[in-house]
Amino acid sequence: MYTVLLVDDEPLVRNVIRDKIKWNDLGFEMVGDCEDGRQAIEFIDRQPVDLVLTDINMPYVDGMELSKYLFTKYPDTAIVIFSGFSEFEYAQKAIQYRVMEYILKPVTAKELTDVLIKVHGKLDAMEKEHARLDKLTEAYSAYTKNKSAIISKNLAALVKGTDEAEGILTELRKAGLTFEFLQYRIAVLTIEDDSKHGKGTGDRTNDALFSFAVANICSEILENEQSGIAFTNEERQALLLLGSRKNAGFSEKAAELCRKCKETVGNVMHFDVSIGLGETVHSVRSLNRSFTSADVCRNYRYVLGPGYFIDYDREAAGLDRELDLTPQLAALSVSIKTFSHEKIAVAFEEIEKKMAEKKISENRCRLYLEKVYHTVSDTLKLAQGTGRERNTEGNDDQLDQIAKSRDLKEALTQLRSYAYECVQKLRSLISTNGELQAVLATDYLNEHYEEPGLSLNDLCSYLGISASHFSSLFKEYTGMTFMEKLTGIRVEKAKELLTSTNLRNYEISERVGYLDPHYFSIVFKKATGKSPSDYTRGNKV
């Protein structure tokens, strides 16, 4: 039977909920009701409860503040919020305090009954989890006092590297562990912190317990395969010492065992692990080299995300390679200046894809992220500085947020939002800055010159100004009309294609925005004094 406290500032609501729900039939006992969060806190401090049902809009201490207090001081207490329409969006924010359910007022008896049935199931699951942790704690306590702990401690010291290897090997033989393999590999398993979803607490004791549980699960697999042993170290990591009595096929077998351990841990423990599988060595005295290469793989979690598996033997040559983001950054800058949210999103997708493909380390990745940030901020600064002194102030808050990101995906999400903010700022600048309008217009033409139907109206619609105003402004700042500028861009692009490709004239004509090859030839000759064919013969390398 789970205990319940009801909190609402309306007496009628409290009376109806208290009297209409069949609490005992649902496995609950109503132990009290309060008219605001302040009274509720005093009640719970005297008599903790399993479930709090609370309104969100109350005097003194509201439902949000109460939820925060419970989350901090009584994290095992379940919370259900009921809210009016006007506070519903506010109630959604309570998710960060692990509010279990929220329902809209007015609450019917059936709606609340359905929610209580669901909550009862979740509380049962939480009790089972606590029981599992208690059993793990008992097993871990026994483990720290027995032979397995001695083996684990000595293996951890051996793989870490020590001048006392011979003495450690002697101790391990006394404990019954012999080393008869021809090849060895160390795998480092890192438990992913899933606290955002309610799993994991960041508690160091729980880290040790979970690592111990992971090592136990993996030990069963390795013992059945007669392929090694699992253990833990002082850093609360689970490690696999994999070995083979054959020279052939060991690399593939080791990777297969790691994947099997990863899958089994996920099924049994309901959380993910990342695995770095170190290089192959041929002596127990070289285990440190394999461990070091396995541990290095953690540097790539930032880019690859949680749940990665890196086989160092197979992937060492492709790790942390140089990356050229010049085309992607150029596309990003143009997308911002042309106000294209869709193309900004595509540019970020390409950046993320390239970083993941190259498997770059966290440190290198953060350097590239700074380049992305400066591409975005410089695009805005250049626009802000057009026609007047350039604004050189940075956005330290934005950089700080990126520095605190947990992984590449989170960092790029923040940068993409920043790029969208810059687009809004550019839009607000256009109406007051004539030179900026001319610059953005030129960028737009460079981006869209391939479109045969590109017109002055298209450009003015993009800029949000009238055609007559734009025409005089553009002529003032560039010395050219819209059509002269567009033709110049198309001719320059055609020159590049004529001298660097084997495309036919009609294909080039289409690529630079002319559907009629004959008209293209006339325009090209007027601009250059030569026909496309003559220009190609005189300039092609």
XYZ file of C-alpha atoms in Angstrom:
541
model
C 0.000 0.000 0.000
C 1.538 3.315 -1.127
C 0.849 6.500 0.885
C -0.591 9.614 -0.810
C -0.635 13.328 0.091
C -3.068 15.624 -1.775
C -2.146 19.327 -2.211
C -4.632 21.882 -3.624
C -5.738 25.352 -2.492
C -9.409 24.638 -3.358
C -11.198 22.766 -0.516
C -13.920 21.527 -2.863
C -11.348 19.936 -5.198
C -9.598 18.240 -2.268
C -12.898 16.882 -0.920
C -14.019 15.526 -4.302
C -10.698 13.824 -5.040
C -10.432 12.410 -1.518
C -13.985 11.018 -1.513
C -14.492 9.897 -5.111
C -11.367 7.757 -5.585
C -11.317 4.153 -4.306
C -7.830 4.504 -2.883
C -7.519 1.111 -1.171
C -8.746 -0.780 -4.237
C -5.975 0.883 -6.248
C -3.286 0.034 -3.686
C -3.022 3.521 -2.114
C -3.735 5.074 1.264
C -4.656 8.764 1.510
C -2.740 9.993 4.581
C -3.479 13.706 4.392
C -4.284 16.815 2.359
C -2.811 20.343 2.373
C -3.949 23.666 0.934
C -0.545 24.847 -0.366
C 3.056 23.754 -0.917
C 4.263 25.252 2.356
C 1.926 23.045 4.397
C 2.857 20.063 2.233
C 6.583 20.513 2.928
C 5.926 20.658 6.682
C 3.778 17.507 6.448
C 6.324 15.532 4.391
C 9.213 16.544 6.653
C 7.253 14.960 9.539
C 5.869 12.025 7.560
C 7.405 11.172 4.143
C 4.976 9.762 1.575
C 5.247 7.673 -1.569
C 3.123 9.908 -3.836
C 2.216 13.615 -3.902
C -0.732 14.832 -5.979
C -0.419 18.603 -6.362
C -1.993 21.532 -8.130
C 0.523 23.859 -9.748
C -1.010 27.295 -9.054
C -1.129 27.835 -5.257
C -0.187 30.631 -2.818
C 3.023 30.765 -0.754
C 4.737 27.726 -2.301
C 3.356 26.606 -5.676
C 3.423 23.144 -7.224
C 6.630 23.816 -9.135
C 8.531 24.894 -6.025
C 7.133 21.900 -4.144
C 8.253 19.566 -6.948
C 11.735 21.057 -6.837
C 11.894 20.581 -3.046
C 10.790 16.939 -3.321
C 13.216 16.266 -6.165
C 16.091 17.600 -4.066
C 15.226 16.197 -0.613
C 12.940 13.216 -1.309
C 13.971 11.943 -4.768
C 12.056 8.657 -4.366
C 8.727 10.448 -3.842
C 6.549 10.245 -6.959
C 4.845 13.469 -8.103
C 1.672 13.922 -10.144
C 0.687 17.473 -11.175
C -2.781 18.576 -12.234
C -3.045 21.933 -13.919
C -5.370 24.371 -15.650
C -4.875 25.167 -19.342
C -3.089 28.434 -18.597
C -0.343 26.696 -16.645
C 0.029 23.604 -18.829
C 3.184 24.771 -20.597
C 4.595 25.710 -17.197
C 3.758 22.235 -15.905
C 5.732 20.653 -18.714
C 8.875 22.251 -17.319
C 8.401 20.161 -14.180
C 9.753 17.207 -16.149
C 13.213 18.263 -14.995
C 12.056 17.477 -11.430
C 11.002 13.980 -12.568
C 7.294 14.633 -12.272
C 5.776 11.244 -13.055
C 2.489 12.392 -14.641
C 0.552 15.616 -15.277
C -3.127 15.906 -16.128
C -5.417 18.803 -17.019
C -8.089 20.236 -14.771
C -10.925 19.611 -14.285
C -9.858 16.104 -13.276
C -12.470 13.371 -13.536
C -12.463 10.349 -11.242
C -11.807 8.057 -14.209
C -8.857 10.122 -15.458
C -7.253 10.186 -12.018
C -7.929 6.477 -11.503
C -6.188 5.651 -14.801
C -3.203 7.798 -13.803
C -3.020 6.173 -10.357
C -2.980 2.693 -11.914
C -0.101 3.769 -14.124
C 1.770 5.385 -11.198
C 1.293 2.249 -9.076
C 3.044 0.232 -11.782
C 5.925 2.698 -11.889
C 6.270 2.637 -8.077
C 6.364 -1.174 -8.187
C 9.157 -0.982 -10.764
C 11.061 1.481 -8.559
C 10.762 -0.891 -5.588
C 12.153 -3.741 -7.674
C 15.050 -1.508 -8.741
C 15.804 -0.644 -5.101
C 15.711 -4.353 -4.216
C 18.103 -5.089 -7.066
C 20.490 -2.389 -5.848
C 20.324 -3.814 -2.318
C 21.265 -7.253 -3.635
C 24.083 -5.720 -5.662
C 25.335 -3.915 -2.567
C 25.399 -7.165 -0.583
C 27.165 -8.993 -3.399
C 29.655 -6.158 -3.828
C 30.396 -6.134 -0.101
C 31.094 -9.868 -0.179
C 33.139 -9.465 -3.357
C 35.468 -6.904 -1.791
C 36.424 -9.456 0.881
C 37.061 -12.537 -1.231
C 39.501 -13.972 -3.741
C 37.783 -12.313 -6.710
C 38.609 -8.919 -5.258
C 42.282 -9.874 -4.940
C 42.344 -10.985 -8.581
C 40.543 -7.837 -9.710
C 42.848 -5.520 -7.756
C 45.999 -7.173 -9.100
C 44.727 -7.294 -12.696
C 43.815 -3.602 -12.530
C 47.337 -2.785 -11.358
C 48.875 -4.983 -14.043
C 46.992 -3.408 -16.963
C 47.581 0.082 -15.624
C 51.338 -0.495 -15.751
C 53.663 -1.175 -12.843
C 57.276 -1.981 -12.028
C 56.068 -4.805 -9.814
C 54.636 -6.973 -12.599
C 56.455 -10.130 -11.518
C 55.154 -9.882 -7.943
C 51.605 -9.262 -9.212
C 51.786 -12.243 -11.555
C 52.919 -14.412 -8.623
C 49.932 -13.251 -6.552
C 47.564 -13.964 -9.438
C 48.952 -17.509 -9.865
C 48.446 -18.120 -6.127
C 44.831 -17.043 -6.584
C 44.449 -19.623 -9.341
C 44.727 -17.366 -12.390
C 47.183 -18.589 -15.017
C 48.094 -16.917 -18.280
C 48.272 -19.492 -21.062
C 47.114 -17.396 -23.998
C 49.171 -16.562 -27.077
C 47.420 -13.208 -27.626
C 45.695 -10.695 -25.359
C 43.441 -7.673 -25.666
C 41.958 -5.356 -23.024
C 38.488 -3.868 -23.459
C 37.294 -0.911 -21.381
C 33.536 -0.695 -20.783
C 32.162 2.708 -19.794
C 28.663 2.894 -18.330
C 26.718 5.670 -20.007
C 25.290 8.307 -17.661
C 21.591 8.338 -18.446
C 20.566 10.529 -15.529
C 18.605 12.762 -17.880
C 16.133 9.907 -18.249
C 15.984 8.989 -14.608
C 18.688 6.307 -14.649
C 21.915 6.740 -12.826
C 22.499 9.192 -10.039
C 26.094 10.202 -10.534
C 26.696 8.626 -7.115
C 30.182 7.117 -6.873
C 28.959 4.116 -4.838
C 26.367 3.312 -7.478
C 29.064 3.677 -10.163
C 31.087 0.989 -8.376
C 28.025 -1.242 -7.982
C 27.022 -0.964 -11.618
C 30.587 -1.612 -12.815
C 30.717 -4.648 -10.553
C 27.410 -5.900 -11.997
C 28.646 -5.344 -15.567
C 31.872 -7.250 -14.803
C 29.852 -10.134 -13.315
C 27.649 -10.388 -16.414
C 30.659 -10.321 -18.728
C 32.573 -12.851 -16.604
C 29.860 -15.452 -17.211
C 30.110 -14.924 -20.966
C 33.930 -15.104 -21.004
C 34.034 -18.175 -18.738
C 31.579 -20.015 -20.990
C 33.754 -19.146 -23.982
C 37.007 -19.841 -22.060
C 38.262 -16.583 -23.482
C 39.291 -14.439 -20.519
C 38.079 -12.688 -17.403
C 36.197 -9.492 -16.458
C 37.133 -7.230 -13.544
C 36.867 -3.640 -12.282
C 39.437 -0.966 -11.472
C 39.691 2.023 -9.139
C 38.166 4.307 -11.783
C 34.890 2.309 -11.526
C 35.364 0.905 -15.005
C 34.562 -2.643 -16.021
C 37.415 -4.235 -18.003
C 37.711 -7.396 -20.063
C 40.964 -9.313 -20.370
C 40.444 -11.293 -23.572
C 42.798 -14.042 -24.672
C 43.248 -16.756 -27.271
C 45.311 -19.932 -27.481
C 45.282 -19.624 -31.287
C 46.889 -17.030 -33.494
C 44.191 -17.075 -36.181
C 40.850 -15.323 -35.830
C 41.463 -13.710 -32.439
C 40.756 -10.148 -33.545
C 37.305 -11.056 -34.876
C 36.531 -13.265 -31.855
C 37.439 -10.488 -29.405
C 35.163 -8.022 -31.206
C 32.348 -10.578 -31.233
C 32.693 -11.146 -27.470
C 32.596 -7.391 -26.822
C 29.391 -7.018 -28.822
C 27.852 -9.969 -26.991
C 28.765 -8.446 -23.608
C 27.363 -5.064 -24.685
C 24.069 -6.604 -25.811
C 23.697 -8.768 -22.680
C 24.438 -5.881 -20.319
C 21.789 -3.797 -22.103
C 19.190 -6.566 -21.782
C 19.931 -7.323 -18.121
C 20.826 -3.905 -16.671
C 18.691 -1.713 -18.973
C 21.479 0.771 -19.665
C 24.038 1.112 -22.416
C 27.801 0.740 -22.280
C 30.453 2.092 -24.613
C 33.407 -0.147 -25.406
C 36.957 0.556 -26.476
C 38.777 -2.631 -27.534
C 42.555 -2.190 -27.285
C 45.310 -3.381 -29.570
C 46.476 -7.002 -29.631
C 49.567 -7.844 -27.569
C 51.416 -11.141 -27.111
C 52.479 -10.991 -23.473
C 50.783 -10.229 -20.139
C 53.630 -7.789 -19.520
C 52.323 -5.747 -22.475
C 48.743 -5.521 -21.233
C 49.284 -1.867 -20.356
C 49.755 -1.073 -24.044
C 46.441 -2.708 -24.897
C 44.692 -0.970 -21.978
C 46.059 2.436 -22.950
C 44.803 2.111 -26.528
C 41.392 0.922 -25.263
C 41.126 3.774 -22.790
C 42.056 6.302 -25.493
C 38.843 5.352 -27.292
C 36.882 7.283 -24.661
C 38.166 10.458 -26.345
C 35.835 9.702 -29.259
C 32.600 9.410 -27.273
C 32.028 13.154 -27.703
C 31.727 12.739 -31.476
C 30.290 9.225 -31.734
C 27.802 9.622 -28.887
C 26.903 7.125 -26.155
C 27.014 3.391 -26.832
C 29.980 3.432 -29.225
C 32.190 0.410 -29.974
C 35.697 1.071 -31.273
C 38.035 -1.770 -32.257
C 41.480 -0.180 -32.065
C 43.169 -2.819 -34.242
C 40.737 -2.147 -37.095
C 40.271 1.596 -36.709
C 43.521 3.030 -35.334
C 44.625 4.373 -38.710
C 41.345 6.254 -39.153
C 41.166 7.865 -35.708
C 41.594 11.604 -35.137
C 42.405 12.531 -38.716
C 42.576 16.084 -40.024
C 39.300 17.481 -41.247
C 38.595 20.091 -43.906
C 35.310 21.856 -43.222
C 35.946 24.732 -45.643
C 33.064 23.870 -48.062
C 30.602 23.258 -45.221
C 31.539 26.479 -43.415
C 31.259 28.476 -46.631
C 27.812 26.975 -47.253
C 26.801 27.807 -43.686
C 27.848 31.442 -44.076
C 25.916 31.796 -47.337
C 22.855 30.113 -45.783
C 22.838 32.638 -42.944
C 23.194 35.584 -45.317
C 20.378 34.241 -47.492
C 18.133 33.633 -44.463
C 17.654 29.949 -45.309
C 16.827 27.964 -42.171
C 16.550 24.833 -44.300
C 20.049 25.217 -45.746
C 21.479 26.083 -42.330
C 20.093 22.770 -41.041
C 21.616 20.923 -44.022
C 25.011 22.578 -43.427
C 25.004 21.426 -39.803
C 24.006 17.909 -40.841
C 26.984 17.807 -43.208
C 29.347 19.103 -40.506
C 28.157 16.442 -38.035
C 28.445 13.710 -40.666
C 32.029 14.635 -41.560
C 33.133 14.806 -37.918
C 31.607 11.408 -37.144
C 33.102 9.810 -40.252
C 36.604 10.985 -39.334
C 36.216 9.864 -35.689
C 38.014 12.910 -34.328
C 38.880 13.212 -30.636
C 36.999 15.484 -28.248
C 39.821 18.041 -28.049
C 40.135 18.295 -31.816
C 36.366 18.365 -32.186
C 36.063 21.346 -29.847
C 38.601 23.232 -31.973
C 36.457 22.620 -35.050
C 33.345 23.679 -33.142
C 35.047 26.994 -32.396
C 35.590 27.413 -36.133
C 31.880 26.785 -36.712
C 31.010 29.312 -34.015
C 33.320 31.959 -35.504
C 31.885 31.331 -38.975
C 28.428 32.114 -37.626
C 29.474 35.087 -35.481
C 31.790 36.563 -38.143
C 29.009 36.408 -40.714
C 26.882 38.521 -38.413
C 29.735 40.856 -37.433
C 30.656 41.541 -41.049
C 27.062 42.413 -41.786
C 26.801 44.567 -38.685
C 30.032 46.319 -39.674
C 28.968 46.982 -43.266
C 28.957 50.711 -43.834
C 30.238 51.534 -40.353
C 32.821 50.473 -37.774
C 32.818 46.716 -37.367
C 31.416 45.254 -34.144
C 34.155 42.989 -32.736
C 32.497 41.946 -29.508
C 32.172 38.185 -29.071
C 29.492 36.110 -27.409
C 31.253 34.552 -24.442
C 28.012 33.090 -23.084
C 27.461 31.177 -26.310
C 31.002 29.799 -26.259
C 30.605 28.796 -22.617
C 27.445 26.858 -23.426
C 29.191 25.032 -26.253
C 32.119 24.218 -23.965
C 29.709 22.619 -21.469
C 28.004 20.429 -24.071
C 28.003 16.683 -23.360
C 28.515 15.622 -26.953
C 28.794 16.826 -30.538
C 25.065 16.598 -31.235
C 24.243 18.848 -28.278
C 26.930 21.381 -29.271
C 25.725 21.549 -32.872
C 22.124 21.984 -31.697
C 23.235 25.038 -29.710
C 25.212 26.394 -32.659
C 22.301 25.865 -35.031
C 20.040 27.858 -32.695
C 22.679 30.590 -32.608
C 22.748 30.648 -36.426
C 18.960 31.073 -36.484
C 19.298 33.989 -34.033
C 21.838 35.589 -36.366
C 19.388 35.288 -39.251
C 16.801 37.204 -37.229
C 19.335 39.914 -36.380
C 20.328 40.254 -40.046
C 16.686 40.613 -41.041
C 16.269 43.472 -38.581
C 19.400 45.200 -39.950
C 18.364 45.130 -43.605
C 15.739 47.837 -43.406
C 18.241 50.444 -42.139
C 21.474 49.536 -43.950
C 21.671 50.099 -47.690
C 25.167 48.676 -48.153
C 24.126 45.518 -46.284
C 21.194 45.146 -48.664
C 23.599 45.307 -51.624
C 25.974 42.760 -50.036
C 23.166 40.330 -49.212
C 21.704 40.785 -52.688
C 25.057 39.843 -54.244
C 25.297 36.789 -52.000
C 21.781 35.806 -53.014
C 22.657 36.074 -56.713
C 25.786 33.960 -56.200
C 23.621 31.344 -54.537
C 20.751 31.313 -57.077
C 22.314 32.282 -60.434
C 21.615 28.755 -61.800
C 17.841 29.368 -61.674
C 16.625 30.370 -65.174
C 13.606 32.247 -63.834
C 15.525 34.302 -61.277
C 14.081 37.811 -61.318
C 14.388 41.183 -59.633
C 11.072 40.496 -57.868
C 12.462 37.257 -56.383
C 15.417 39.125 -54.966
C 13.329 41.990 -53.592
C 10.884 39.548 -52.023
C 13.807 37.869 -50.257
C 15.125 41.228 -49.011
C 11.670 42.533 -48.133
C 12.004 45.849 -50.018
C 10.385 47.352 -53.125
C 11.913 46.844 -56.573
C 12.209 50.577 -57.317
C 13.944 51.299 -53.989
C 16.294 48.350 -54.417
C 17.257 49.229 -57.998
C 18.457 52.719 -57.115
C 20.153 51.509 -53.928
C 21.922 48.615 -55.701
C 23.169 50.887 -58.483
C 24.497 53.334 -55.890
C 26.531 50.742 -53.981
C 27.686 48.442 -56.821
C 27.676 50.658 -59.909
C 25.573 48.024 -61.734
C 21.969 47.201 -62.366
C 20.441 43.932 -61.142
C 20.672 42.333 -64.598
C 24.256 43.507 -65.187
C 25.324 41.942 -61.887
C 23.476 38.686 -62.548
C 24.885 38.439 -66.077
C 28.402 39.092 -64.788
C 28.108 36.299 -62.210
C 26.716 33.872 -64.805
C 29.476 34.657 -67.308
C 32.221 34.178 -64.677
C 30.740 30.831 -63.671
C 30.543 29.842 -67.343
C 34.244 30.713 -67.806
C 35.132 28.390 -64.921
C 33.118 25.526 -66.398
C 34.463 26.063 -69.920
C 38.092 25.838 -68.786
C 37.801 23.170 -66.067
C 35.280 20.656 -67.444
C 34.442 18.762 -70.629
C 30.803 19.827 -70.557
C 29.195 20.823 -73.835
C 28.093 24.403 -74.402
C 24.388 23.610 -73.990
C 25.117 21.860 -70.659
C 27.069 24.858 -69.400
C 24.311 27.148 -70.592
C 21.791 25.266 -68.416
C 24.132 25.246 -65.434
C 24.472 29.024 -65.396
C 20.758 29.765 -65.808
C 20.203 29.975 -69.585
C 17.749 27.525 -71.139
C 18.539 28.735 -74.685
C 22.175 27.864 -75.674
C 22.053 30.315 -78.608
C 21.081 33.195 -76.313
C 23.807 32.110 -73.878
C 26.396 32.352 -76.662
C 25.212 35.859 -77.563
C 25.416 37.021 -73.926
C 28.820 35.381 -73.420
C 30.322 36.921 -76.565
C 28.976 40.345 -75.704
C 30.615 40.126 -72.264
C 33.970 38.590 -73.281
C 34.377 39.388 -76.982
C 34.605 35.651 -77.744
C 32.186 32.846 -78.343
C 32.182 30.054 -75.726
C 34.045 27.732 -78.127
C 36.729 30.326 -78.923
C 37.142 31.109 -75.231
C 37.632 27.407 -74.435
C 40.295 26.958 -77.151
C 42.242 29.950 -75.961
C 42.092 29.296 -72.216
C 41.685 25.579 -71.471
C 44.690 24.029 -69.768
